[in-house]
Every structure is written in C-alpha cells, then in structure tokens.
Short mmCIF file of C-alpha atoms and ligand atoms in Angstrom, two decimals:
data_model
loop_
_atom_site.label_atom_id
_atom_site.label_comp_id
_atom_site.label_asym_id
_atom_site.label_seq_id
_atom_site.Cartn_x
_atom_site.Cartn_y
_atom_site.Cartn_z
CA UNK G 94 -14.93 -42.55 -1.10
CA UNK G 95 -11.89 -40.37 -2.14
CA UNK G 96 -9.84 -38.60 -4.75
CA UNK G 97 -6.71 -39.61 -6.59
CA UNK G 98 -4.91 -37.29 -8.01
CA UNK G 99 -1.32 -38.59 -9.26
CA UNK G 100 0.77 -36.12 -6.79
CA UNK G 101 -0.80 -35.00 -3.24
CA UNK G 102 -0.79 -31.09 -3.41
CA UNK G 103 0.49 -31.80 0.00
CA UNK G 104 3.97 -33.07 -1.94
CA UNK G 105 3.49 -29.76 -3.62
CA UNK G 106 3.73 -27.89 -0.22
CA UNK G 107 6.51 -29.86 0.97
CA UNK G 108 8.42 -29.38 -1.83
CA UNK G 109 8.07 -25.56 -1.49
CA UNK G 110 8.35 -25.64 2.41
CA UNK G 111 11.46 -27.30 2.96
CA UNK G 112 13.46 -24.89 0.61
CA UNK G 113 15.57 -22.75 3.34
CA UNK G 114 15.95 -20.53 0.29
CA UNK G 115 11.34 -20.22 0.24
CA UNK G 116 9.64 -17.65 2.20
CA UNK G 117 6.02 -18.80 3.27
CA UNK G 118 4.16 -15.77 3.86
CA UNK G 119 1.21 -15.97 6.31
CA UNK G 120 -2.56 -15.09 5.37
CA UNK G 121 -5.14 -15.49 6.86
CA UNK G 122 -6.05 -19.15 4.87
CA UNK G 123 -4.18 -19.43 3.12
CA UNK G 124 0.21 -20.99 2.15
CA UNK G 125 1.66 -18.16 0.04
CA UNK G 126 6.03 -19.36 -0.52
CA UNK G 127 8.00 -16.50 -2.60
CA UNK G 128 11.15 -17.20 -4.09
CA UNK G 129 13.47 -14.33 -4.36
CA UNK G 130 15.47 -14.53 -7.75
CA UNK G 131 13.97 -17.55 -9.51
CA UNK G 132 15.12 -16.23 -12.78
CA UNK G 133 18.17 -14.04 -13.40
CA UNK G 134 17.23 -10.61 -15.23
CA UNK G 135 18.89 -11.65 -18.99
CA UNK G 136 15.52 -14.11 -18.74
CA UNK G 137 13.17 -11.82 -17.32
CA UNK G 138 14.43 -9.69 -20.55
CA UNK G 139 14.47 -12.83 -23.01
CA UNK G 140 10.68 -13.48 -22.10
CA UNK G 141 9.49 -10.01 -21.92
CA UNK G 142 10.84 -9.95 -25.45
CA UNK G 143 8.45 -12.64 -26.18
CA UNK G 144 5.67 -11.18 -24.46
CA UNK G 145 5.92 -7.36 -26.45
CA UNK G 146 6.96 -10.03 -29.87
CA UNK G 147 2.91 -11.42 -29.98
CA UNK G 148 0.00 -10.68 -27.47
CA UNK G 149 -4.32 -10.07 -27.60
CA UNK G 150 -6.26 -8.57 -24.98
CA UNK G 151 -5.69 -10.96 -22.27
CA UNK G 152 -8.99 -12.76 -22.26
CA UNK G 153 -11.64 -14.64 -19.37
CA UNK G 154 -13.48 -17.62 -18.80
CA UNK G 155 -16.71 -17.06 -19.38
CA UNK G 156 -18.49 -13.28 -18.95
CA UNK G 157 -16.60 -10.87 -16.95
CA UNK G 158 -17.59 -7.62 -16.13
CA UNK G 159 -15.94 -4.27 -18.63
CA UNK G 160 -12.28 -3.56 -17.71
CA UNK G 161 -12.08 -7.14 -15.20
CA UNK G 162 -9.38 -7.81 -17.05
CA UNK G 163 -7.57 -5.10 -18.89
CA UNK G 164 -4.22 -6.13 -19.42
CA UNK G 165 -2.40 -8.01 -22.79
CA UNK G 166 -1.48 -11.90 -22.93
CA UNK G 167 1.09 -14.06 -24.61
CA UNK G 168 0.70 -17.62 -25.36
CA UNK G 169 4.51 -18.11 -24.10
CA UNK G 170 4.78 -21.62 -25.31
CA UNK G 171 4.24 -21.15 -28.83
CA UNK G 172 6.99 -18.72 -29.46
CA UNK G 173 8.56 -22.61 -29.18
CA UNK G 174 12.01 -21.09 -27.45
CA UNK G 175 14.20 -23.10 -25.63
CA UNK G 176 14.33 -20.32 -22.64
CA UNK G 177 10.17 -21.52 -22.03
CA UNK G 178 10.61 -25.09 -22.02
CA UNK G 179 13.17 -24.86 -19.51
CA UNK G 180 11.20 -22.39 -17.69
CA UNK G 181 8.09 -25.23 -17.81
CA UNK G 182 11.09 -27.74 -16.72
CA UNK G 183 12.71 -25.48 -13.60
CA UNK G 184 8.94 -24.72 -12.26
CA UNK G 185 7.79 -28.49 -12.20
CA UNK G 186 11.42 -29.88 -10.85
CA UNK G 187 10.24 -26.86 -8.08
CA UNK G 188 7.06 -28.02 -7.16
CA UNK G 189 7.40 -32.02 -8.26
CA UNK G 190 4.40 -31.58 -10.36
CA UNK G 191 5.37 -32.91 -13.17
CA UNK G 192 5.00 -31.35 -17.44
CA UNK G 193 2.03 -32.56 -18.16
CA UNK G 194 0.23 -31.05 -15.33
CA UNK G 195 1.32 -27.88 -16.26
CA UNK G 196 -0.39 -25.33 -18.70
CA UNK G 197 1.29 -23.54 -21.45
CA UNK G 198 2.94 -20.22 -19.93
CA UNK G 199 1.37 -17.02 -20.00
CA UNK G 200 2.86 -14.36 -20.44
CA UNK G 201 1.14 -11.17 -19.20
CA UNK G 202 2.36 -6.78 -19.81
CA UNK G 203 -0.10 -4.33 -17.95
CA UNK G 204 0.75 -0.57 -18.64
CA UNK G 205 -0.84 2.07 -16.24
CA UNK G 206 -3.92 2.29 -15.15
CA UNK G 207 -4.11 -1.56 -16.39
CA UNK G 208 -5.61 -3.77 -13.99
CA UNK G 209 -6.91 -7.78 -13.29
CA UNK G 210 -9.84 -7.37 -10.34
CA UNK G 211 -10.20 -10.35 -8.30
CA UNK G 212 -10.47 -13.53 -9.32
CA UNK G 213 -10.35 -17.17 -8.34
CA UNK G 214 -7.25 -18.75 -11.01
CA UNK G 215 -9.97 -21.96 -10.17
CA UNK G 216 -12.71 -23.47 -12.51
CA UNK G 217 -16.00 -22.04 -10.83
CA UNK G 218 -18.56 -24.77 -10.66
CA UNK G 219 -21.31 -23.94 -12.14
CA UNK G 220 -20.60 -21.38 -14.80
CA UNK G 221 -21.11 -22.65 -18.56
CA UNK G 222 -17.21 -23.56 -18.76
CA UNK G 223 -16.54 -25.72 -16.18
CA UNK G 224 -18.04 -29.22 -17.92
CA UNK G 225 -15.54 -28.68 -20.87
CA UNK G 226 -12.88 -28.18 -18.40
CA UNK G 227 -13.27 -30.75 -16.27
CA UNK G 228 -12.97 -32.94 -19.22
CA UNK G 229 -9.36 -31.71 -19.76
CA UNK G 230 -7.28 -31.90 -16.86
CA UNK G 231 -10.10 -31.27 -14.11
CA UNK G 232 -9.60 -27.89 -11.58
CA UNK G 233 -6.95 -25.53 -11.19
CA UNK G 234 -4.90 -26.76 -8.88
CA UNK G 235 -1.62 -24.62 -7.68
CA UNK G 236 -0.51 -20.89 -9.49
CA UNK G 237 3.00 -20.39 -10.07
CA UNK G 238 3.44 -16.18 -11.15
CA UNK G 239 6.73 -14.66 -12.01
CA UNK G 240 7.83 -11.51 -11.76
CA UNK G 241 9.79 -10.79 -14.97
CA UNK G 242 10.45 -6.50 -13.66
CA UNK G 243 9.75 -4.41 -10.64
CA UNK G 244 7.34 -1.77 -11.65
CA UNK G 245 7.76 1.71 -10.62
CA UNK G 246 4.17 2.41 -8.11
CA UNK G 247 1.38 -0.43 -7.85
CA UNK G 248 0.99 -3.74 -10.15
CA UNK G 249 0.67 -5.12 -6.67
CA UNK G 250 -0.76 -9.01 -6.18
CA UNK G 251 -3.09 -8.44 -3.56
CA UNK G 252 -4.91 -11.29 -1.82
CA UNK G 253 -7.62 -9.28 0.11
CA UNK G 254 -9.70 -12.55 2.01
CA UNK G 255 -5.75 -13.46 3.32
CA UNK G 256 -5.02 -10.03 3.91
CA UNK G 257 -2.04 -10.30 2.24
CA UNK G 258 -0.08 -8.19 -1.02
CA UNK G 259 3.02 -9.13 -2.80
CA UNK G 260 4.97 -6.47 -4.70
CA UNK G 261 6.47 -8.07 -8.00
CA UNK G 262 10.21 -7.76 -7.86
CA UNK G 263 12.19 -8.83 -11.27
CA UNK G 264 12.76 -12.83 -11.33
CA UNK G 265 10.67 -13.35 -8.08
CA UNK G 266 8.01 -16.42 -7.67
CA UNK G 267 5.36 -16.40 -6.31
CA UNK G 268 3.21 -19.72 -5.62
CA UNK G 269 -0.42 -20.77 -4.05
CA UNK G 270 -2.87 -23.82 -4.01
CA UNK G 271 -6.08 -22.36 -5.18
CA UNK G 272 -8.22 -25.24 -3.39
CA UNK G 273 -8.99 -27.02 -0.23
CA UNK G 274 -7.99 -29.97 1.16
CA UNK G 275 -11.38 -31.57 -0.06
CA UNK G 276 -10.67 -30.25 -3.94
CA UNK G 277 -12.74 -26.99 -3.58
CA UNK G 278 -11.72 -23.43 -4.10
CA UNK G 279 -10.81 -22.09 -1.48
CA UNK G 280 -12.61 -18.48 -0.48
CA UNK G 281 -8.39 -16.95 0.49
CA UNK G 282 -7.40 -17.83 -2.85
CA UNK G 283 -9.42 -14.42 -4.53
CA UNK G 284 -6.61 -12.06 -5.88
CA UNK G 285 -6.70 -9.68 -7.93
CA UNK G 286 -3.06 -7.46 -10.06
CA UNK G 287 -3.96 -4.35 -8.49
CA UNK G 288 -3.68 -1.24 -11.18
CA UNK G 289 -0.28 -0.45 -12.35
CA UNK G 290 0.52 3.34 -11.08
CA UNK G 291 3.64 4.15 -13.00
CA UNK G 292 5.71 2.22 -15.28
CA UNK G 293 5.02 -1.53 -16.79
CA UNK G 294 4.61 -4.31 -15.42
CA UNK G 295 4.79 -7.89 -16.74
CA UNK G 296 4.43 -11.15 -15.79
CA UNK G 297 4.12 -15.23 -16.34
CA UNK G 298 1.88 -16.95 -15.07
CA UNK G 299 1.71 -21.22 -14.80
CA UNK G 300 -1.83 -22.98 -13.86
CA UNK G 301 -1.39 -26.34 -12.64
CA UNK G 302 -4.54 -29.02 -13.21
CA UNK G 303 -5.39 -31.76 -11.11
CA UNK G 304 -4.38 -34.84 -14.02
CA UNK G 305 -2.83 -34.90 -16.93
CA UNK G 306 -3.49 -31.64 -19.42
CA UNK G 307 -4.58 -32.65 -22.94
CA UNK G 308 -6.62 -29.20 -24.36
CA UNK G 309 -7.91 -29.52 -27.52
CA UNK G 310 -6.40 -26.81 -30.58
CA UNK G 311 -8.46 -24.31 -29.38
CA UNK G 312 -8.32 -24.13 -25.75
CA UNK G 313 -7.75 -20.63 -24.83
CA UNK G 314 -6.16 -19.94 -21.48
CA UNK G 315 -6.96 -17.49 -19.20
CA UNK G 316 -8.13 -16.75 -15.63
CA UNK G 317 -11.25 -17.77 -13.95
CA UNK G 318 -14.09 -14.70 -13.33
CA UNK G 319 -14.97 -13.55 -9.74
CA UNK G 320 -17.89 -14.74 -8.22
CA UNK G 321 -19.17 -14.28 -4.76
CA UNK G 322 -18.31 -18.14 -3.00
O1 LIG F 622 -1.23 -9.37 -12.27
C1 LIG F 622 -1.26 -9.94 -11.39
O2 LIG F 622 -0.77 -9.72 -10.05
C2 LIG F 622 -2.05 -10.96 -11.26
C3 LIG F 622 -2.41 -11.65 -12.43
C4 LIG F 622 -3.22 -12.95 -12.00
O3 LIG F 622 -3.79 -13.15 -11.27
C5 LIG F 622 -2.77 -14.01 -13.24
O4 LIG F 622 -2.25 -14.47 -14.58
O5 LIG F 622 -4.15 -15.30 -12.83
FE1 LIG F 623 -5.16 -15.17 -10.81
#
C-alpha cells in the first residue's frame, strides 16, 4: 500500500536546498532551512500593522495547560490586504507547494514574558480534533515561519530534541518538515517560541497540509498541543 500526496515532500526539500542563498541548519533528526531577507523591512512593518489592527489571544488545538501559549494571533488573510496574498504566492513559489494546500498565514505578537511552549505543529493522532482535521486537508506537513522584527532579547525559536535555537531577525524565513518519510510526526520537530525578554516579537506562520485544504467557515487556525510521542 502506498500513500499518494499531490506534492511529494522530497520535492519541497529539493526546492529549498537547491537555492544558493538558503542556509541548511543541521539539527538532530530534522532539516531546518533559513533564508535571509525573504521580506523587506517595509513589508515587515506593513504586516505588523495588520497584526496590531486585528488580534486575539492565541488559541490551541484541543486542551492545553494554562499559559502554554500566551501570545496574540491575527488571521492575516482576513485583512484581504494584497501583501498577504503576495506573501502566500511567494511562499508557494519557494516551496513548490500549491496555494490550495496552504492554511491562511497567521500573524503572532509576543510581548515581554510571552511564549509558546514546546509543541508539534502537526496534529496529534488520538486527539479529539484529529479526525476532523483529517477530513479538511489531512496532516500538517511543512511549517514556514517569517520573522517580522528582531526582538531585543529572547524570543528564539528552539527545537529541544534537535538541539537548535534560531534567533528571529526581521525579514528572515525558516522552514521545516513536521513529518517523517512515513507521514508520522517527527519527534525532532518539537519546538517552542521562547519567552521574550525585552522588546516585542512579531512573526507570521504558514502551515501546509497533505491535501487540498478547504476549511469550514468556522475553522480556527492554531498549533497542535504538546504531547510526548
Ligand atoms: O514563536 C515562535 O518562535 C514559534 C511559533 C510557533 O511555533 C507556531 O506558530 O507554530
Ligand atoms: Fe509551532
């Protein structure tokens, strides 16, 4: 038996790794990519303004412990701003993953002390939300995360099982696959947004699905909860 997905994940790996401006960050058990200056500073500022204009306390899929994710989130697609569509398009061009497998990009703002504790972006099998998510696009595959500013101190994106910490810098993009070759959650994809120590932190996160993604109207975009594998 074989699983057929519309874009083999190895193709995404090829698309990212063949660029000479792409840094391959070596982590235990995971391929992490860093591309500098994916957005220019004016674009970062414009996205930050959209996040400031419309945000709500960040949500979790399923039950999570208190203070697990203390940031605010903004469903950037709701703004209908042309820059958001342009960023979606550029991400699709970079990864080779078609637009119809993208979730709407989510802006996030962290103030001092706010964080997102270790979690998987991929949906956790056995959770109450899992069957519904499998109906609307299947598992999450690649995460692409854009740094919209450079926090003064703290706020790194850390992968504890892979032994990697990435410091956000305005305009930079990072990307990783949350699944292994069998389509199961890769334990090394566990990651967190470390507490911000000084200044604010703004990012925008793009999650991708295994199949065409057609969310019901009330669909809430958020990350998976932490769960030991
Ligand atoms: O804030 C970060 O660095 C990580 C955010 C994150 O993990 C997510 O949006 O899924
Ligand atoms: Fe995440």
